XYZ file of C-alpha atoms in Angstrom:
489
model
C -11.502 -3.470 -34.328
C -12.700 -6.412 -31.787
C -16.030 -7.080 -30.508
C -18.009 -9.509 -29.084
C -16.274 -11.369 -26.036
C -15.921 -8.594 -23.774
C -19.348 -7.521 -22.903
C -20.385 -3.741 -23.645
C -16.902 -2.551 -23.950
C -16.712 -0.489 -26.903
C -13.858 0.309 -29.700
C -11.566 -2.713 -28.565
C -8.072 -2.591 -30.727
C -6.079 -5.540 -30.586
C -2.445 -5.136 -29.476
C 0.997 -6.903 -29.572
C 2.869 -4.036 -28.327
C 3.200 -2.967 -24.803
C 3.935 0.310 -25.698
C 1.183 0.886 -28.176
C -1.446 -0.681 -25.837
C -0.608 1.870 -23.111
C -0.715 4.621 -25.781
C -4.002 3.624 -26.417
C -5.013 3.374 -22.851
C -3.562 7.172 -22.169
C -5.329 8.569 -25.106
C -8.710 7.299 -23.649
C -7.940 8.257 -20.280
C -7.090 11.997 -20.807
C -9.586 12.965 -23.542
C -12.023 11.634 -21.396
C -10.347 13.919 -18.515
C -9.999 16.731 -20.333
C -13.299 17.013 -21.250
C -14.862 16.614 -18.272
C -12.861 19.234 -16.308
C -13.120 21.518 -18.868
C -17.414 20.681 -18.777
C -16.796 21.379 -15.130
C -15.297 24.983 -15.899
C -18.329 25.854 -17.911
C -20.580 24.525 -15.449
C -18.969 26.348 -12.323
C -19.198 29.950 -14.897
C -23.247 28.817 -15.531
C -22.392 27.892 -19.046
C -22.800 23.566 -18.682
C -26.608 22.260 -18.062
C -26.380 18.749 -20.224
C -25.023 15.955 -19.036
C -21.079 14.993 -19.485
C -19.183 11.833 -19.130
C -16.274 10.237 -19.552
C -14.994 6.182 -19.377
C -12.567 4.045 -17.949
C -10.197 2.318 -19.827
C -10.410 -1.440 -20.621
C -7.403 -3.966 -20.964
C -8.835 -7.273 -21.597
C -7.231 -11.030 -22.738
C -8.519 -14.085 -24.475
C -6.332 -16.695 -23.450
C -7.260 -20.605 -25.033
C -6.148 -23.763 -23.832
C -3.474 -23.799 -26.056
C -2.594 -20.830 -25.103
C -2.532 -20.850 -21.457
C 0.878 -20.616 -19.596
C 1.018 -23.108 -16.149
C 4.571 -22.352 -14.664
C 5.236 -23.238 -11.523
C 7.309 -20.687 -10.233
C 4.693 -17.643 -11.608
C 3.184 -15.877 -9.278
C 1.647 -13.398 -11.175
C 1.697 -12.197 -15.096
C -0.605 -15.493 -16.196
C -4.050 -15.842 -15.714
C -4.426 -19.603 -13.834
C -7.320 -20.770 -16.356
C -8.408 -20.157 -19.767
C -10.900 -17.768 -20.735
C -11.926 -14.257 -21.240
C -10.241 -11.388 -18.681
C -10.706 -7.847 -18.249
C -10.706 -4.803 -16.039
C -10.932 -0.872 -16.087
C -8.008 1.351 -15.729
C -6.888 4.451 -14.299
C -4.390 7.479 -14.027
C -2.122 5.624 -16.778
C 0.391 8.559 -16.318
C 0.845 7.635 -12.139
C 0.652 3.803 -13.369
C 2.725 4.048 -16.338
C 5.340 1.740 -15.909
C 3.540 -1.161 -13.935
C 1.034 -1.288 -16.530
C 3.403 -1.561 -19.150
C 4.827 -4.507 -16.974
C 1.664 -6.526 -16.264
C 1.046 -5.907 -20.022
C 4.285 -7.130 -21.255
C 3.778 -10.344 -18.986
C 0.734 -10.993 -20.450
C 2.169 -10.392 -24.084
C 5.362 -13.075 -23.081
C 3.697 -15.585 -21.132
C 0.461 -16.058 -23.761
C 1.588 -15.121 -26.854
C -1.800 -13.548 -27.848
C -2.709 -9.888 -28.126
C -4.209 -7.798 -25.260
C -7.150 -5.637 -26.263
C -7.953 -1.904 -25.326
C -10.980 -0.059 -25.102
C -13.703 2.047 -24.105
C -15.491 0.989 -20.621
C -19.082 0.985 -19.405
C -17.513 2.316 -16.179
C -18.029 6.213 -15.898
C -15.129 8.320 -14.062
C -16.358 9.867 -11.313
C -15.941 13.708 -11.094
C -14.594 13.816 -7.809
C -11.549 11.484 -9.093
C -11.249 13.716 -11.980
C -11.128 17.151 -10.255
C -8.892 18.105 -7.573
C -10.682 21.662 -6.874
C -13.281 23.128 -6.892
C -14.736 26.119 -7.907
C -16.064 29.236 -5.384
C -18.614 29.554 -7.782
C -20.128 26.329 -6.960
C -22.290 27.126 -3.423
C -23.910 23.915 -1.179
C -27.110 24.701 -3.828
C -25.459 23.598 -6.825
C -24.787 20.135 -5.518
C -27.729 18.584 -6.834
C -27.155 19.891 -10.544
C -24.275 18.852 -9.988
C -25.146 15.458 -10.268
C -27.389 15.690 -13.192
C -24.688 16.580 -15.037
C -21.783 14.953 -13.661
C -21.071 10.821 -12.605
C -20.450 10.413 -8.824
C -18.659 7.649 -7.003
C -20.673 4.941 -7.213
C -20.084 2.547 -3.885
C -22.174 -0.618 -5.357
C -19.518 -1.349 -7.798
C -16.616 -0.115 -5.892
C -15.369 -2.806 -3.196
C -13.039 -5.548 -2.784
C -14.599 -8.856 -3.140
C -12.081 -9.953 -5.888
C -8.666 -9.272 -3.433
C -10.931 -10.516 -0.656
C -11.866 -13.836 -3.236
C -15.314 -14.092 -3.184
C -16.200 -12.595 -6.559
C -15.814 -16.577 -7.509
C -19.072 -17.130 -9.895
C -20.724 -13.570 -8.847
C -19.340 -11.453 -11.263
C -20.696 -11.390 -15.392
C -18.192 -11.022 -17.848
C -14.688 -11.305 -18.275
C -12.844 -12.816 -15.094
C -11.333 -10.145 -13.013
C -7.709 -9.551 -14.417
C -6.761 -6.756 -11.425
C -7.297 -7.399 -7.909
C -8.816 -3.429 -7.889
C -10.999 -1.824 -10.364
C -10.139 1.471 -11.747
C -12.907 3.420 -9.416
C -11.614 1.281 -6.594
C -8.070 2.610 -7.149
C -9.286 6.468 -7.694
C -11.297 5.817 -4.562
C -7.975 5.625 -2.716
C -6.372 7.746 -4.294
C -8.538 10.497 -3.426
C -8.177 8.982 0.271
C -4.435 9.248 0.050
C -4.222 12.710 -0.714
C -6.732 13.286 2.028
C -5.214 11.144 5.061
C -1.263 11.957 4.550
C -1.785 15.687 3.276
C 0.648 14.035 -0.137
C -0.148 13.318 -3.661
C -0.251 9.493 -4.566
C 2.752 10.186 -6.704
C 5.051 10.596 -4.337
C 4.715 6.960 -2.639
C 7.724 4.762 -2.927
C 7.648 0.943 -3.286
C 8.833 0.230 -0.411
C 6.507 1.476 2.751
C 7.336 1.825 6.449
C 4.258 2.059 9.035
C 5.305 3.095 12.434
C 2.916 4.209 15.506
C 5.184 6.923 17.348
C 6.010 10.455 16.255
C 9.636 9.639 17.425
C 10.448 7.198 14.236
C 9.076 10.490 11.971
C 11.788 12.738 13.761
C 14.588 10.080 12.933
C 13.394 9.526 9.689
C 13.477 13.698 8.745
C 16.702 13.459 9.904
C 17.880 11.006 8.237
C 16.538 12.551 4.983
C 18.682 15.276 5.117
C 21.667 13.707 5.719
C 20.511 11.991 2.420
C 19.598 15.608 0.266
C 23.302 16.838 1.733
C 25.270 13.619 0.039
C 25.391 14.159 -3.371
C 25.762 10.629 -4.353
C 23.136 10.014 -2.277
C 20.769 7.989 -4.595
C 17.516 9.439 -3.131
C 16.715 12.930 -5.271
C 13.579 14.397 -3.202
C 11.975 13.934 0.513
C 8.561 15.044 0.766
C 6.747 15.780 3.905
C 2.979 16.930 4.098
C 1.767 19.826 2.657
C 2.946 18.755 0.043
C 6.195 20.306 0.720
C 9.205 18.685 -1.699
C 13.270 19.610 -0.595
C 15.496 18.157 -3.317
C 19.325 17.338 -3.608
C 21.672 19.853 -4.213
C 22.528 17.866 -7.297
C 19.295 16.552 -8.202
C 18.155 15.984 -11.783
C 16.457 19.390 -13.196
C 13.049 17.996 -12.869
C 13.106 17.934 -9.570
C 12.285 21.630 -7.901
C 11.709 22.973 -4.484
C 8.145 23.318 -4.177
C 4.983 23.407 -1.331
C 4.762 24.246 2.365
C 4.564 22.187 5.039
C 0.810 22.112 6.886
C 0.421 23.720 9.719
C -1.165 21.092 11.456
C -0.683 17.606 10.718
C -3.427 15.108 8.960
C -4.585 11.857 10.284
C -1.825 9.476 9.248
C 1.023 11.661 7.824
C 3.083 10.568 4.943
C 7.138 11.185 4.913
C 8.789 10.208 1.167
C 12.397 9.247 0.456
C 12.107 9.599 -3.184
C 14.441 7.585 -5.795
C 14.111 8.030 -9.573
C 13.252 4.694 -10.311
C 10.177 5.155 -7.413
C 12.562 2.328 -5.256
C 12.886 4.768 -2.417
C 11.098 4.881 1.380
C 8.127 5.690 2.363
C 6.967 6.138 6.116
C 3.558 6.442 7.574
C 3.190 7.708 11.261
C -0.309 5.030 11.411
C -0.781 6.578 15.236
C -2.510 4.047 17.317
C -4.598 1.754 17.156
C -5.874 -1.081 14.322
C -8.177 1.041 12.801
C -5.625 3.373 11.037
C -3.656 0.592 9.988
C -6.495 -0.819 8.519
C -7.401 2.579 6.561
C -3.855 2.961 5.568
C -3.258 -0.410 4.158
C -6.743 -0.215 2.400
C -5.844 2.879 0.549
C -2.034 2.223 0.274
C -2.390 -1.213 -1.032
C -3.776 0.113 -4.730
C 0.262 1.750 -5.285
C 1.375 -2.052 -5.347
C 4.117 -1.719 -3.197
C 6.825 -4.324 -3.305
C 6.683 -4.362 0.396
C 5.883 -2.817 3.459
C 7.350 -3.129 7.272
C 5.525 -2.348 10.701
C 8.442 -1.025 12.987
C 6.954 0.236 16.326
C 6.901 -0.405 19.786
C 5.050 -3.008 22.030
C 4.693 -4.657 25.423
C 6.919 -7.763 26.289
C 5.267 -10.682 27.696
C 8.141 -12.442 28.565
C 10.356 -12.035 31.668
C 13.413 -12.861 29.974
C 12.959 -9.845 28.270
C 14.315 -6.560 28.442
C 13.233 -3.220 27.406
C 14.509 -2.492 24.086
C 14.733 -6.033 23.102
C 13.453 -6.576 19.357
C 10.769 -8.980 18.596
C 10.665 -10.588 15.124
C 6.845 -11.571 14.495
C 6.350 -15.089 12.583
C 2.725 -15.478 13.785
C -0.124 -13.569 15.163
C -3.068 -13.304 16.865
C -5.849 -11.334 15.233
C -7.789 -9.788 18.319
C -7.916 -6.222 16.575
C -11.052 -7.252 14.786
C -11.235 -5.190 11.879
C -10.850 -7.459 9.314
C -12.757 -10.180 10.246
C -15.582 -9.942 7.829
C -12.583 -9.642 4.547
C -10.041 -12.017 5.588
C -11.897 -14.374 8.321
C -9.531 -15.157 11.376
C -9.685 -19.121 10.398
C -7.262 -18.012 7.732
C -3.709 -18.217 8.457
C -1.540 -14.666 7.647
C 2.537 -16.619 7.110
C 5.585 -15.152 7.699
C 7.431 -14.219 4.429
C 10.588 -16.082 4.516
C 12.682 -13.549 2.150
C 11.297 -10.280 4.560
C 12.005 -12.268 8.097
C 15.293 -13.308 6.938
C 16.021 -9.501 5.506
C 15.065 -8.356 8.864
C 17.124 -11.061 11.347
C 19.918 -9.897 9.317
C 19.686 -6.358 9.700
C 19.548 -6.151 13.198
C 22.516 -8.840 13.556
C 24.150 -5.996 10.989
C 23.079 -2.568 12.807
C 23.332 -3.510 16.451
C 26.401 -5.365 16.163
C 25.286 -8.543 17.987
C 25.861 -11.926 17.578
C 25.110 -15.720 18.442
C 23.404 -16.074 22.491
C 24.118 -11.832 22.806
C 21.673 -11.940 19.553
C 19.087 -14.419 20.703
C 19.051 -12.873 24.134
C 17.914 -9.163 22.493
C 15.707 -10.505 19.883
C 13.303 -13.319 20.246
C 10.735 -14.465 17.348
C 7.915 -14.968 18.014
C 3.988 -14.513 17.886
C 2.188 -10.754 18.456
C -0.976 -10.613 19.839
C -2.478 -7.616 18.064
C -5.314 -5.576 20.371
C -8.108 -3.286 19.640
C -7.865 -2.573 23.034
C -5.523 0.157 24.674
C -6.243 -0.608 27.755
C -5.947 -4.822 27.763
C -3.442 -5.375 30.845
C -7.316 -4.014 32.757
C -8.077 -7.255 31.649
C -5.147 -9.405 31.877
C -6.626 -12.000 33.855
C -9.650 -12.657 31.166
C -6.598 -12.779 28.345
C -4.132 -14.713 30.135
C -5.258 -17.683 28.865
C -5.302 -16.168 24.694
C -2.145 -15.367 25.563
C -0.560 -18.404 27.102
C -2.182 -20.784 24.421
C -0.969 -18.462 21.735
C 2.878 -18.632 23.007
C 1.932 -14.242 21.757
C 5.522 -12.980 23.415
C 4.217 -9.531 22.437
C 1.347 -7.270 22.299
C 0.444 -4.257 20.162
C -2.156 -2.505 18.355
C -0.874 -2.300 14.656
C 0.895 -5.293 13.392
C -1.257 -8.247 12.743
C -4.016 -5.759 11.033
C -0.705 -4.640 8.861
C 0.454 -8.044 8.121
C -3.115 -9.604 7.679
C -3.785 -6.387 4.920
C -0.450 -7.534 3.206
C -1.496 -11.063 3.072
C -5.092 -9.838 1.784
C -3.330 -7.337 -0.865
C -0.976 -9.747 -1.748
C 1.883 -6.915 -0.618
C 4.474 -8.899 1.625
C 5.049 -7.857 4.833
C 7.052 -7.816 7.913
C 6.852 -6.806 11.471
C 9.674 -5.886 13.507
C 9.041 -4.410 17.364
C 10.650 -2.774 20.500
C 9.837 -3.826 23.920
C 9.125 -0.220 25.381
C 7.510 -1.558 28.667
C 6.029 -4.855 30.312
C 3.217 -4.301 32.160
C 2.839 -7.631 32.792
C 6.116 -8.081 35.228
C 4.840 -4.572 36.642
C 8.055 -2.981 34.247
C 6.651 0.568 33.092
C 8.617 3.244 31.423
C 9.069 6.031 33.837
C 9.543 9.572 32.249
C 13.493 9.280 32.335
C 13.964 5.990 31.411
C 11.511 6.774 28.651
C 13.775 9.362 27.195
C 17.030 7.357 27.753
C 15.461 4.348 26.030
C 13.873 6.313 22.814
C 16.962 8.541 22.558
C 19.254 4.618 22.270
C 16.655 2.342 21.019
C 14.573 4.815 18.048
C 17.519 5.814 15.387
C 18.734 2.393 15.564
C 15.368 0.407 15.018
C 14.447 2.456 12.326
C 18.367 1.900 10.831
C 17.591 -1.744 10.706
C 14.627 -0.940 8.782
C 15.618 0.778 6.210
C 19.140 -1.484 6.160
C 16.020 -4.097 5.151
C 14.798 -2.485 2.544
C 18.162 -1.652 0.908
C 18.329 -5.336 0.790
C 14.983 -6.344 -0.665
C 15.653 -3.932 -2.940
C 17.846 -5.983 -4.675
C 15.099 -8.970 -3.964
C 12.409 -7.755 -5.745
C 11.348 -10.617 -8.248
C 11.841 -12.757 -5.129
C 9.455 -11.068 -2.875
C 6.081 -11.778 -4.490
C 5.583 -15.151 -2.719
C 3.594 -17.658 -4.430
C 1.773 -18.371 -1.166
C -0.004 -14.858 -1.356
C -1.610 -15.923 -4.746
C -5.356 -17.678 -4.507
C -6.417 -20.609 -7.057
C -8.154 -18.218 -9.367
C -5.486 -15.134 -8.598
C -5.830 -12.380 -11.357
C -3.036 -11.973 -13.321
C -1.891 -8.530 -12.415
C 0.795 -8.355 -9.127
């Protein structure tokens, strides 16, 4: 047993086994569980009046000078510095194999044990019980919490993705960008914005604002569940209801029903065995949601997500339908000014931009000036404002100095969470009116142009992500890593 170095974390083991570590790690986590819901039981039958608790899991590091691996081309799995690291841990069976990854990292690249143990962190009921009980009435509430931990928002934010934990924080250095409360906190949000389970999020997430891009995408999903070499095994819409392949692997069973009426920011899952398949998010519009999303999205460590959507063309050159590749933006949707201040740039990511150029010179079929003519890159001007062209004449000038060939209400809040989360990002657009020339969709050209333009933007996308697929190691940019970036992607 260990002690000392990692503050009031108790029963530390020392481990040079991935494997054993996150045996360790599960043990903790579910006998803690366990107890607690089955506390909860007695407590909703009358039977529980003293006080119950359960810990989070600790993985921690001592790495020395001698010890401490500076490679260039890292961008995560190495702590930058030497010293003492730690942070809590949750739901090790939904985390399973990227734990055992950031752990195995750590094991290479240092060549010094990890430690487990026993938090001062308390799991909050709430993150610990899906359901509750009808024997537990509006009065009960405050018993409740004499005998039960409840979220506790002091210690649950984001100051170490957002980078100024810097010399705030006692103890180890931060070793995870989220806390193991901060990832239940989302996780709870999850289930409760996209009416799915956390578990059924792929690696690879798709954020669109129009309903349309949802219809493709069902469609799309059973073309996939009819091909039995299809490599996707499940598509899950909310509810949760889960269709499977005729074929599928016996694990995977019909199951759910579909809600009746739709949550917030539904949730649509392509599922592949090895969790590489699709996810798309209808976002709806407006910054805010793609803030919320991202927030709560962001704790699955995605390998990437895409904004595909629609937007209004500054340019006269343009044409409806026309794509616009976004390399820049400007950050008028204000909703993450106080985490990632707008003096800080938000870069393209070379490896997604490229991905996407090539997919639409791929789906549409277009080539040299045909190809430049339909898709110019650019810089979006992101809006909070639905209703901006009312002020066009007070923008103008934002807009001209900007060279923004585009506005929306979605992407720069999508890319700027990326950049924050350290999840790359890309944003790809349709031209569905310009306002600015006086060009508005009228109700049949509307349908004409979603009924040509829809299935085949949303083919590009996912013809992206078959390619970054096959990217992965490349996509985690060293330019989304701070100076003091923990060591877990």
């Amino acid at each position: 047993m260990v002690s000392g170095v990692h503050g009031s974390v108790r029963d530390l083991f020392e481990f040079t086994d991935a494997d054993r570590a996150l045996a360790r790690i599960k043990d903790i986590y579910t006998t803690g569980a366990e107890a607690v819901r089955e506390a909860f039981t007695r407590f909703g039958n009358g039977q529980q009046s003293s006080p119950v608790r359960a810990y989070y899991p600790y993985l921690g590091i001592e790495v020395p000078p001698e010890k401490l691996h500076v490679e260039s081309t890292l961008s995560y799995g190495a702590p930058r510095d030497p010293g003492i690291y730690g942070t809590t841990l949750t739901r090790p069976d939904l985390f399973e194999q990227y734990y055992r990854e950031q752990i195995e990292l750590l094991l290479k690249n240092h060549d010094v044990p990890v430690v487990v143990g026993v938090s001062d962190r308390p799991i909050p009921l709430p993150f610990l019980v899906e359901t509750a009980t009808d024997n537990i009435g509006p009065t009960d509430i405050r018993q409740l919490q004499l005998v039960f931990d409840m979220p506790d928002l002091a210690r649950t934010d984001d100051d170490i993705a957002n980078g100024v934990h810097y010399g705030i924080t006692e103890g180890p250095k931060p070793l995870s960008l989220f806390s193991g409360e901060r990832v239940d906190y989302s996780l709870a949000r999850l289930r409760h914005y996209t009416a799915t389970l956390p578990e059924h999020f792929q690696k690879f997430v798709l954020f669109t604002n129009y309903q349309r891009y949802v219809d493709e995408f069902i469609e799309f999903a059973k073309l996939q569940l009819e091909d039995p070499k299809s490599p996707y095994v499940a598509f899950v819409e909310p509810g949760p209801k889960v269709h499977v392949r005729k074929n599928a692997p016996k694990a995977w069973q019909e199951s759910g029903e579909a809600v009746k009426q739709l949550p917030q920011m539904p949730s649509y899952h392509l599922i592949r065995e090895d969790g590489l398949g699709v996810t798309l998010v209808n976002i709806g519009v407006g910054p805010s949601n793609a803030k919320t999303a991202t927030d709560h999205i962001a704790v699955m460590r995605p390998h990437c997500w895409l904004m595909l959507g629609h937007c209004a063309g500054l340019r006269r050159s343009q044409l409806l339908g026309d794509y616009v590749l976004a390399h820049g933006y400007v950050r008028d949707d204000h909703v993450l000014d106080s985490d990632l201040p707008l003096w800080i740039p938000v870069p393209p990511i070379a490896e997604v931009q490229v991905a996407l150029a090539n997919s639409v010179t791929k789906i549409t079929g277009l080539k040299g000036r045909e190809m430049k003519a339909r898709m110019r890159t650019g810089t979006v001007a992101t809006t909070d404002n639905r209703n901006w062209e009312l002020r066009y004449s007070e923008l103008f000038v934002r807009l001209n100095q900007s060279r923004a060939i585009a506005v929306d209400m979605e992407s720069a809040t999508i890319a700027a969470n990326g950049f924050r989360f350290r999840v790359p990002y890309g944003t790809l657009l349709c031209v569905s009116d310009k306002p600015v020339h006086g060009e508005l969709k009228l109700p049949g050209m509307a349908n004409n142009f979603y009924r040509q333009r829809i299935g085949q933007h949303l083919q590009v996308g996912l013809d992206t992500i078959d390619t970054l697929r096959n990217e992965v190691n490349q996509l985690h940019s060293r330019k989304l890593r701070s100076l003091d970036e923990p060591a877990f992607r």
